[in-house]
Coordinates of C-alpha atoms in Angstrom, one line a residue:
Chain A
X1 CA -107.4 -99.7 204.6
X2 CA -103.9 -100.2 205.1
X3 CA -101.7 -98.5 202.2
X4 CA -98.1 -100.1 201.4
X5 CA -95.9 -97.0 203.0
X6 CA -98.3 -98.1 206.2
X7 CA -98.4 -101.3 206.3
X8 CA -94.1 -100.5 205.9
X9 CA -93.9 -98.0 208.8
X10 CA -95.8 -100.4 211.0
X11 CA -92.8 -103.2 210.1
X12 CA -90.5 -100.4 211.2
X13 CA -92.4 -99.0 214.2
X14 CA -92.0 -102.7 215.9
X15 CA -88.4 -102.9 214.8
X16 CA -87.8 -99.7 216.8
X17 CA -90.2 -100.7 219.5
X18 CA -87.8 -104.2 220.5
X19 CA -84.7 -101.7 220.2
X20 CA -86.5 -99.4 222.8
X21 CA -86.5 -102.0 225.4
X22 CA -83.0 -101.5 225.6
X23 CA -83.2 -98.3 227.9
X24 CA -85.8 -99.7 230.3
X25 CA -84.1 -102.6 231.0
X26 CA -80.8 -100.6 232.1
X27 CA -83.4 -97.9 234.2
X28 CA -84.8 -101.3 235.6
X29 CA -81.6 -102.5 236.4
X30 CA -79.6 -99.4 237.4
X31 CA -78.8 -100.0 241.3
X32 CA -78.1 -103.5 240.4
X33 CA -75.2 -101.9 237.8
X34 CA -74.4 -99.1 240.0
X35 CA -74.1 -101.9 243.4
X36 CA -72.2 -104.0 240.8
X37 CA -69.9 -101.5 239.8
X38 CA -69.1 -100.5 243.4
X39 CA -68.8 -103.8 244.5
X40 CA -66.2 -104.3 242.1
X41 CA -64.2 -100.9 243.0
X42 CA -64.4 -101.8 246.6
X43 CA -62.8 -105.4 246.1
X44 CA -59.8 -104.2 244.4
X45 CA -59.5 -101.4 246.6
X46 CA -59.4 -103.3 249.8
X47 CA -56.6 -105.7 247.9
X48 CA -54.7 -103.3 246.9
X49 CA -54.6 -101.8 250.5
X50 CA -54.4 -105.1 252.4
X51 CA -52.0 -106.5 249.9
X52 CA -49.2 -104.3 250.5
X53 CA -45.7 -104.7 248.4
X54 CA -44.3 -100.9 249.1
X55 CA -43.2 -99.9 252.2
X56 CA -41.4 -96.7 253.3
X57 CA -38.2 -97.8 255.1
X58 CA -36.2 -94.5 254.5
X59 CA -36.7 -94.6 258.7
X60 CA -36.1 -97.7 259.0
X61 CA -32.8 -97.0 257.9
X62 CA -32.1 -94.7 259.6
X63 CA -32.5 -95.6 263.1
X64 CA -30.7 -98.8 262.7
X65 CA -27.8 -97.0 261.4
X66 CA -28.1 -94.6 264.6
X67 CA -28.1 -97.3 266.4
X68 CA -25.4 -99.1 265.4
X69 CA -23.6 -96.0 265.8
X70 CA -24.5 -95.2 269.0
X71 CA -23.7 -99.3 270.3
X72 CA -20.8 -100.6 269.2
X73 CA -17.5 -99.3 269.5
X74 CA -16.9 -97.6 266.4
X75 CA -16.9 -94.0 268.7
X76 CA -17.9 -95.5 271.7
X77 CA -15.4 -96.2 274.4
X78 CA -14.1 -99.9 275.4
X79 CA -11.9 -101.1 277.6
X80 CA -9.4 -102.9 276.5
X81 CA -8.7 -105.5 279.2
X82 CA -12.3 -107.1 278.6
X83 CA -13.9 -106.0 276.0
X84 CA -17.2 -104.1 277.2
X85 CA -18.5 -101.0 275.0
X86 CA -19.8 -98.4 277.2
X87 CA -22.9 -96.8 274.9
X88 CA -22.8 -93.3 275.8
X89 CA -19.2 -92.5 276.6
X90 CA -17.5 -91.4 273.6
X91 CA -13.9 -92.3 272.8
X92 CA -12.1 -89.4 271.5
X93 CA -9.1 -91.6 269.9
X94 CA -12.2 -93.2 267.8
X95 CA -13.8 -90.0 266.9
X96 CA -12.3 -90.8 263.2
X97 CA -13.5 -90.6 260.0
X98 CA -11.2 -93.4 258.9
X99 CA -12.2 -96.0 261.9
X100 CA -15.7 -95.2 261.1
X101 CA -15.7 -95.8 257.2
X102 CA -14.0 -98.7 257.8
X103 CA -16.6 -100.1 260.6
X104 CA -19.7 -99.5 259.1
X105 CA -18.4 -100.6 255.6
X106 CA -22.1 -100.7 253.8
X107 CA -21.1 -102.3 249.9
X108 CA -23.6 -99.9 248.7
X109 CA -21.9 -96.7 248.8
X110 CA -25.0 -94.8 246.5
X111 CA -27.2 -95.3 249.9
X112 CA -27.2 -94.2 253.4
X113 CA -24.7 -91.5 254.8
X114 CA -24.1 -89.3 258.1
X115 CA -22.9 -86.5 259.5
X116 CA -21.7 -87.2 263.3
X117 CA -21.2 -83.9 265.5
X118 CA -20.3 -83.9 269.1
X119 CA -20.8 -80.4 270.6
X120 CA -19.4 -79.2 273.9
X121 CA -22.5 -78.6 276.3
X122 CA -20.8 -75.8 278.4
X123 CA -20.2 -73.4 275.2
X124 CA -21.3 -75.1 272.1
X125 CA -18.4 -75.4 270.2
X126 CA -17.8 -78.4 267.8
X127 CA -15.5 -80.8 269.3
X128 CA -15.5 -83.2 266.4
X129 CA -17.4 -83.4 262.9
X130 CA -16.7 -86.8 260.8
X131 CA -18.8 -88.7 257.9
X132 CA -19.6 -91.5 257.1
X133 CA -20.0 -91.8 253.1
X134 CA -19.2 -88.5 253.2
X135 CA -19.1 -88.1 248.7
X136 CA -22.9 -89.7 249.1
X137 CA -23.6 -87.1 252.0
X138 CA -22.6 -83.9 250.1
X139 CA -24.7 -85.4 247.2
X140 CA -27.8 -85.8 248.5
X141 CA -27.3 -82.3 250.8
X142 CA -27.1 -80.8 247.9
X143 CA -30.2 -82.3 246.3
X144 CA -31.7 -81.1 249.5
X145 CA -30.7 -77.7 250.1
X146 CA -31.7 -76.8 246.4
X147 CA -35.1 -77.8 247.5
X148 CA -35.2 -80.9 245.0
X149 CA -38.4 -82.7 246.0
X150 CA -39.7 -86.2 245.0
X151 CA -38.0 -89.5 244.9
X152 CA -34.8 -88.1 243.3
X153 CA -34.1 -86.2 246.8
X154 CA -33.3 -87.3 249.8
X155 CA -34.3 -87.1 253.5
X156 CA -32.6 -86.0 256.9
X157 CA -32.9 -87.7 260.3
X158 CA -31.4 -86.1 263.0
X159 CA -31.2 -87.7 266.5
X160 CA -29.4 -85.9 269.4
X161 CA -27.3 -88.0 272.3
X162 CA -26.4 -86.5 275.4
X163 CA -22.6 -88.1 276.0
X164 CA -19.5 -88.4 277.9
X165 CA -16.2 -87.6 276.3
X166 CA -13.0 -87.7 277.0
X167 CA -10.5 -84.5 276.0
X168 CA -7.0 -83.2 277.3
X169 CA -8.8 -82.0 280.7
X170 CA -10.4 -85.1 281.3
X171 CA -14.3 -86.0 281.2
X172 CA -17.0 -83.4 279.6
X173 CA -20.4 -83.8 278.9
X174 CA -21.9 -83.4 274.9
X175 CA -24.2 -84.1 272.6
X176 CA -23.4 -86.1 270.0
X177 CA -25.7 -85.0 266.9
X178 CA -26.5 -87.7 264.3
X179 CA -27.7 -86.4 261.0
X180 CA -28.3 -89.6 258.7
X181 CA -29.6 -88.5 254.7
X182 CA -31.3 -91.5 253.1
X183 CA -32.3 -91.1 249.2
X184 CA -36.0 -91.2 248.8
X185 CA -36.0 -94.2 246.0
Chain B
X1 CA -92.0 -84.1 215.8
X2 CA -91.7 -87.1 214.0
X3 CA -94.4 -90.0 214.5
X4 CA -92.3 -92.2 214.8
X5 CA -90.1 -90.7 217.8
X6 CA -93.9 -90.0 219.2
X7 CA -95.0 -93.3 218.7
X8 CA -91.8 -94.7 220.3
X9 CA -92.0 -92.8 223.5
X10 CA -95.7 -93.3 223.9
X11 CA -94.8 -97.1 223.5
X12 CA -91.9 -96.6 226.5
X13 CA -94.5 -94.8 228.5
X14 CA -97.2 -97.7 228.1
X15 CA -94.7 -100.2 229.1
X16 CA -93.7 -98.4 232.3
X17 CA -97.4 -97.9 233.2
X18 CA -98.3 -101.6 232.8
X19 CA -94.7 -102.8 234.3
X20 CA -95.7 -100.6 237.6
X21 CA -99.4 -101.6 237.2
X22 CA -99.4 -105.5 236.7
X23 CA -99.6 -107.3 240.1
X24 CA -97.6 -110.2 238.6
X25 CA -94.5 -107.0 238.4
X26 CA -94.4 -106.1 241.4
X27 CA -94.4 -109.1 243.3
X28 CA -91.9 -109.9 241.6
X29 CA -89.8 -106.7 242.0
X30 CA -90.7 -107.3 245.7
X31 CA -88.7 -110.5 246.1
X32 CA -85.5 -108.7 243.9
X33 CA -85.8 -106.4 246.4
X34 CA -85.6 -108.8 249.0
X35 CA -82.9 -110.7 247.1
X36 CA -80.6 -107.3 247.0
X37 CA -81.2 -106.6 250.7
X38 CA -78.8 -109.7 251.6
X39 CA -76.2 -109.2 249.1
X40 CA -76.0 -105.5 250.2
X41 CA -75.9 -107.1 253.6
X42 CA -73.3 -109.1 253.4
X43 CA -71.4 -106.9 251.2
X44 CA -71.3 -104.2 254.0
X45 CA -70.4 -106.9 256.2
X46 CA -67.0 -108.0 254.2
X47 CA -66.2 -104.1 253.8
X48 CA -66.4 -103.7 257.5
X49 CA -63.6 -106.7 257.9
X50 CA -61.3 -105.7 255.4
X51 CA -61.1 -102.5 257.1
X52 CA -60.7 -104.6 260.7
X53 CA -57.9 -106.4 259.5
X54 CA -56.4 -103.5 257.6
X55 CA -56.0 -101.8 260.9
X56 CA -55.0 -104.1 263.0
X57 CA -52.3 -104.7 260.6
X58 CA -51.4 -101.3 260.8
X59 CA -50.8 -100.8 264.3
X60 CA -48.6 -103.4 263.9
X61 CA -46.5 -102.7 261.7
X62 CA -46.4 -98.7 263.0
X63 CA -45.1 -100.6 267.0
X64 CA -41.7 -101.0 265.0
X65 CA -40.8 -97.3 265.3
X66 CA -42.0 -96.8 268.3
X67 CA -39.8 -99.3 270.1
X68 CA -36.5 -97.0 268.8
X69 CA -38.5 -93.9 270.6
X70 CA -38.1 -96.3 274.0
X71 CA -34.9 -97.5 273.3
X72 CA -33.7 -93.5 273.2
X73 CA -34.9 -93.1 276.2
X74 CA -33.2 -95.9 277.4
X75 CA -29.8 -95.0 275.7
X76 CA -29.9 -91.6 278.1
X77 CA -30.9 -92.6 280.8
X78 CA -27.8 -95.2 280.8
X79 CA -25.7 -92.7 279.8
X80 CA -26.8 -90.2 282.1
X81 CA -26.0 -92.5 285.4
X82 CA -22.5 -94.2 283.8
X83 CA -21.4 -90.7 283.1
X84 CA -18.2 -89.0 285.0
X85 CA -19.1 -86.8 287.1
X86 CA -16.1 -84.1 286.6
X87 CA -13.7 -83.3 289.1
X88 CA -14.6 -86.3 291.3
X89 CA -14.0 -89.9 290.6
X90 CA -17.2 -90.8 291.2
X91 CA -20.4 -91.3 288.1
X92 CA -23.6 -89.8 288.3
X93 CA -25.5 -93.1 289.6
X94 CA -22.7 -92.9 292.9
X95 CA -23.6 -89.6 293.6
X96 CA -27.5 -90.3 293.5
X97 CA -26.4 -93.2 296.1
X98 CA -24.8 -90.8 298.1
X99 CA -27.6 -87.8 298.2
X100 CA -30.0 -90.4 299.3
X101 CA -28.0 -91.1 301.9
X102 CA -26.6 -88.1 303.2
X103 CA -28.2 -85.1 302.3
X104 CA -31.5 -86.4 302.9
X105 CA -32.9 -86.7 299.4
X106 CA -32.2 -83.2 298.2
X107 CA -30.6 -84.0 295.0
X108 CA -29.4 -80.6 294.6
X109 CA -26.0 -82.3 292.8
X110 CA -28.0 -84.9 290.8
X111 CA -30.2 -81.8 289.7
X112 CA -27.0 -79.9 288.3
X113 CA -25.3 -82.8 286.4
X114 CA -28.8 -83.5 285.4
X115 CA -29.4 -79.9 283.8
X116 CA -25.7 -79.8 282.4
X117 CA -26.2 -83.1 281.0
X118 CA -29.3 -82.4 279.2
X119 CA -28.7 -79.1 278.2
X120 CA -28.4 -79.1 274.2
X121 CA -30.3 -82.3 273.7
X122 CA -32.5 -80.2 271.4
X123 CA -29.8 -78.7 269.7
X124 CA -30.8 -79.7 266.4
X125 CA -34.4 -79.3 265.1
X126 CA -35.6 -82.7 264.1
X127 CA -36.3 -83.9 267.7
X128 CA -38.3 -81.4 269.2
X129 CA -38.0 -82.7 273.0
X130 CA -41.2 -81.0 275.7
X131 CA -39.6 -82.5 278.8
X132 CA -37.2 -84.2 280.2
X133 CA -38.2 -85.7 283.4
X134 CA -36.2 -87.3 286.1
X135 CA -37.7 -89.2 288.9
X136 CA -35.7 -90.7 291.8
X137 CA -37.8 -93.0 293.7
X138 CA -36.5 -94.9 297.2
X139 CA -37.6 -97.3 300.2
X140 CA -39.5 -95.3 302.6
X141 CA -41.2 -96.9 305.3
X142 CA -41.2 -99.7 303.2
X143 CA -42.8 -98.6 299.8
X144 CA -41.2 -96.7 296.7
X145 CA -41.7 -93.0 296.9
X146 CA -41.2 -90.4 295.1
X147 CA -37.7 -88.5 296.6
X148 CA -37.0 -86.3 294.3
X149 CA -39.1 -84.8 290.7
X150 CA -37.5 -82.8 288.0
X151 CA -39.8 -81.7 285.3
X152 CA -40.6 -79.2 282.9
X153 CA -40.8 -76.4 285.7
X154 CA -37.1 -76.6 285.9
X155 CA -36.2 -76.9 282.7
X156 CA -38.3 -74.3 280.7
X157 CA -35.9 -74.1 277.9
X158 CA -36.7 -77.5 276.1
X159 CA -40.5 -76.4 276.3
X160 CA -40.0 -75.7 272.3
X161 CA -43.5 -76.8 271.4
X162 CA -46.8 -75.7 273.7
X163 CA -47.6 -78.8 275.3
X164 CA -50.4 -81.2 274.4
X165 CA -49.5 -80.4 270.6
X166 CA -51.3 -83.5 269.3
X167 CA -48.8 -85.4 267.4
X168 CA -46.4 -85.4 271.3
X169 CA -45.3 -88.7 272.3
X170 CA -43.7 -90.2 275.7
X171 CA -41.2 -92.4 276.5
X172 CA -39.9 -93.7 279.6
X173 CA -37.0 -95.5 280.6
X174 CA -36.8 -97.1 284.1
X175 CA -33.8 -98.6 286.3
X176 CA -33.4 -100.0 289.9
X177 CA -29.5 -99.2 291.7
X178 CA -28.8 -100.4 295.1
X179 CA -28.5 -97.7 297.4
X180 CA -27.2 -97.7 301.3
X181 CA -31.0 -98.4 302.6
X182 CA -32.9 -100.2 300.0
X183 CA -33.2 -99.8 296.3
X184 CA -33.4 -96.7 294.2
X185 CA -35.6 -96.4 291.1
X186 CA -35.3 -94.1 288.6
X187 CA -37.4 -93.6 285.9
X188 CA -36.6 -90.7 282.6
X189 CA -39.2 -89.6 280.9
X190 CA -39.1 -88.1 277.2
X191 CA -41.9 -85.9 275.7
X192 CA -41.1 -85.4 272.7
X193 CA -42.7 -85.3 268.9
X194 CA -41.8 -88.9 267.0
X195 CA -38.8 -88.5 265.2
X196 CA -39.8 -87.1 262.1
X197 CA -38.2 -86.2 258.4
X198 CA -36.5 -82.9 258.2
X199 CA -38.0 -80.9 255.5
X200 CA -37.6 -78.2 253.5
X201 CA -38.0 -74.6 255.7
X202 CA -37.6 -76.4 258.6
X203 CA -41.3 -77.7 258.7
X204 CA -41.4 -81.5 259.3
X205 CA -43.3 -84.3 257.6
X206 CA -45.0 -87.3 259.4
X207 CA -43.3 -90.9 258.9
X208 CA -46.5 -92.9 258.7
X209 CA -47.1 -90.9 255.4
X210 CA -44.2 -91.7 254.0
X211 CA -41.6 -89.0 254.8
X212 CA -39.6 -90.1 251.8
X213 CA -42.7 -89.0 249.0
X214 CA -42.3 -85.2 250.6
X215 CA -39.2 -85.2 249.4
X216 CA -36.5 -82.1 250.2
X217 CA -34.8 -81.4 253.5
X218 CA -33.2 -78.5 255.2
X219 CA -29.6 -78.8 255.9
X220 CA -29.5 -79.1 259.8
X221 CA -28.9 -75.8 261.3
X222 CA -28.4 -74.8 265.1
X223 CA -31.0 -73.7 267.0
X224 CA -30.4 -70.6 268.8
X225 CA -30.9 -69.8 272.7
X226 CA -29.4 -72.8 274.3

């Protein structure tokens, strides 16, 4: 015979028994979450990689600066009767910082900057040194000679150019050495 | 323990045995099975062109940069044959004419202007250049040969990295000049690392990962023993 406190704990015995079902349905189902949950992680991962709105053009930069350097006749020798650059023979009498600042005029002067060295290929010596940007330059070499890392700092690219130039004894042969810094952000 | 945590789990237990032991269960659980099979399926199947596409995409957009490589290459080797050759009014590409011609393809002048020319192309240590390699080709017997070969035997000094390092690019640059028998080709050839992100202690950083996120750089220094 069934006494009250039973016939009570029975009431609460199935109460607990519907709550149990709870765990065995999710051990029942646990790939299906687990698939479900990688699915999901997957999908946005792939967008995220496929979609991409950041690119890294800090080389970009540079190289079409060095190029534009290297082309037109902002160092570069050009005749004067008609017209043609000659990329790879430098003009000494444009070797300046002045003619240089004031062809490659970027607007944004808190950007790119250089350091242009020709060097003598007989004994090494520097034959000219200009900037362009120069304040910017000694900024950001600061930044990077103390070591400063992340997207406060800034990076060098260096190319090298074997040249012609023209001094007091005639033709020599150099390398002009292009250091571009571009600001990491 | 308490009776009713016993009677609980015993209750769990039961309804695992009966779910595993009624027929009507597990034919059921065989079809979900089934059902899963194809969506895994064709999940792994959209995984594996999302990462087609991603590559493809990525080659792509990495040819960019390596076009400037070329155009180096090209930019030297122009430079190289417009250049004065001191003391004489003549250029380099007029005295490769003429050492076709005369000296029987001995190059021994193009060889010199070629060495002087080169000489401190490494002189700073962002491009680290293997080789610089000029090949003079010309009509023989009707066919381009190879006349005259200047490689890395020659030039030991820009051998700065051990060779078949495994980030080492080339590049080539190729042009044709008339000479007095037929035309001359010559071809330079670059091996060098891609150009690469000075950074700090001289070590370098590769541009595909972002050579802006490694942030510091060395101030350029000269390399010593040219």
């Amino acid at each position: 015979m069934n006494t009250i406190s039973d016939r009570r704990m029975g009431k609460r015995q199935k109460k607990l028994g519907n709550k149990g079902q709870a765990p065995l349905f999710f051990l029942e189902n646990a790939f299906r979450i687990g698939f479900l949950m990688v699915a999901l992680l997957a999908f946005f991962l792939l967008v995220n990689m496929y979609i991409s709105n950041k690119m890294d053009t800090n080389r970009l930069e540079a190289e079409v600066l060095a190029n534009r350097i290297i082309y037109s006749d902002t160092i570069m020798y050009q005749d004067a009767k008609t017209s043609r650059i000659y990329p790879g023979i430098v003009d000494m009498d444009r070797f300046d910082e002045g003619i240089l600042n004031t062809n490659i005029d970027y607007q944004n002067k808190r950007h790119i900057a250089a350091n242009i060295t020709l060097i003598n290929n007989q004994n090494g010596a520097i034959v000219g040194d200009i900037y362009l940007n120069k304040q910017q330059y000694a900024e950001l070499n600061i930044l990077t000679m103390q070591k400063s890392t992340g997207k406060g700092s800034a990076t060098h690219y260096i190319k090298n150019y074997p040249v012609t130039y023209k001094n007091t004894n005639g033709y020599d042969y150099g390398t002009l050495v292009i250091d571009i810094i571009v600001p990491n952000s | 323990m308490d009776n009713v945590l016993k009677y609980r789990i015993i209750r769990i237990k039961m309804k695992q045995i009966n779910y595993l032991k009624t027929g009507r269960k597990w034919g059921k659980r065989g079809e979900d099975m089934l059902v899963d099979f194809w969506a895994i399926l064709i999940f792994a199947v959209i995984i594996l062109l999302f990462f087609i596409l991603f590559a493809t995409t990525k080659s792509g957009s990495n040819k960019t940069l390596t076009e400037f490589d070329g155009k180096d290459a090209n930019f030297m080797l122009d430079s190289f044959l417009r250049a004065p050759v001191p003391s004489e009014d003549k250029t380099v590409a007029e005295i490769i004419v003429e050492e076709s011609a005369v000296d029987g393809g001995k190059f021994d002048r193009t060889g010199k202007l070629f060495e002087e020319f080169f000489k401190r192309t490494n002189t700073m240590n962002s491009i680290d250049i293997n080789d610089i390699h000029l090949e003079i080709k010309g009509y023989n017997s009707g066919s381009m040969n190879i006349v005259k070969d200047k490689g890395a035997g020659s030039f030991g000094k820009y051998s700065l990295i051990s060779s078949g390092a495994a980030t080492e690019k080339s590049y080539s640059a190729t042009t044709t000049i008339p000479g007095y028998t037929g035309n001359i080709q010559i071809t330079l050839r670059l091996s060098q690392l891609p150009l690469v992100g000075v950074n700090v202690a001289g070590t370098s950083t590769n541009p595909t990962n972002g050579a802006g996120s490694t942030g510091g750089a060395q101030a350029p220094v000269l390399k010593q023993g040219h």
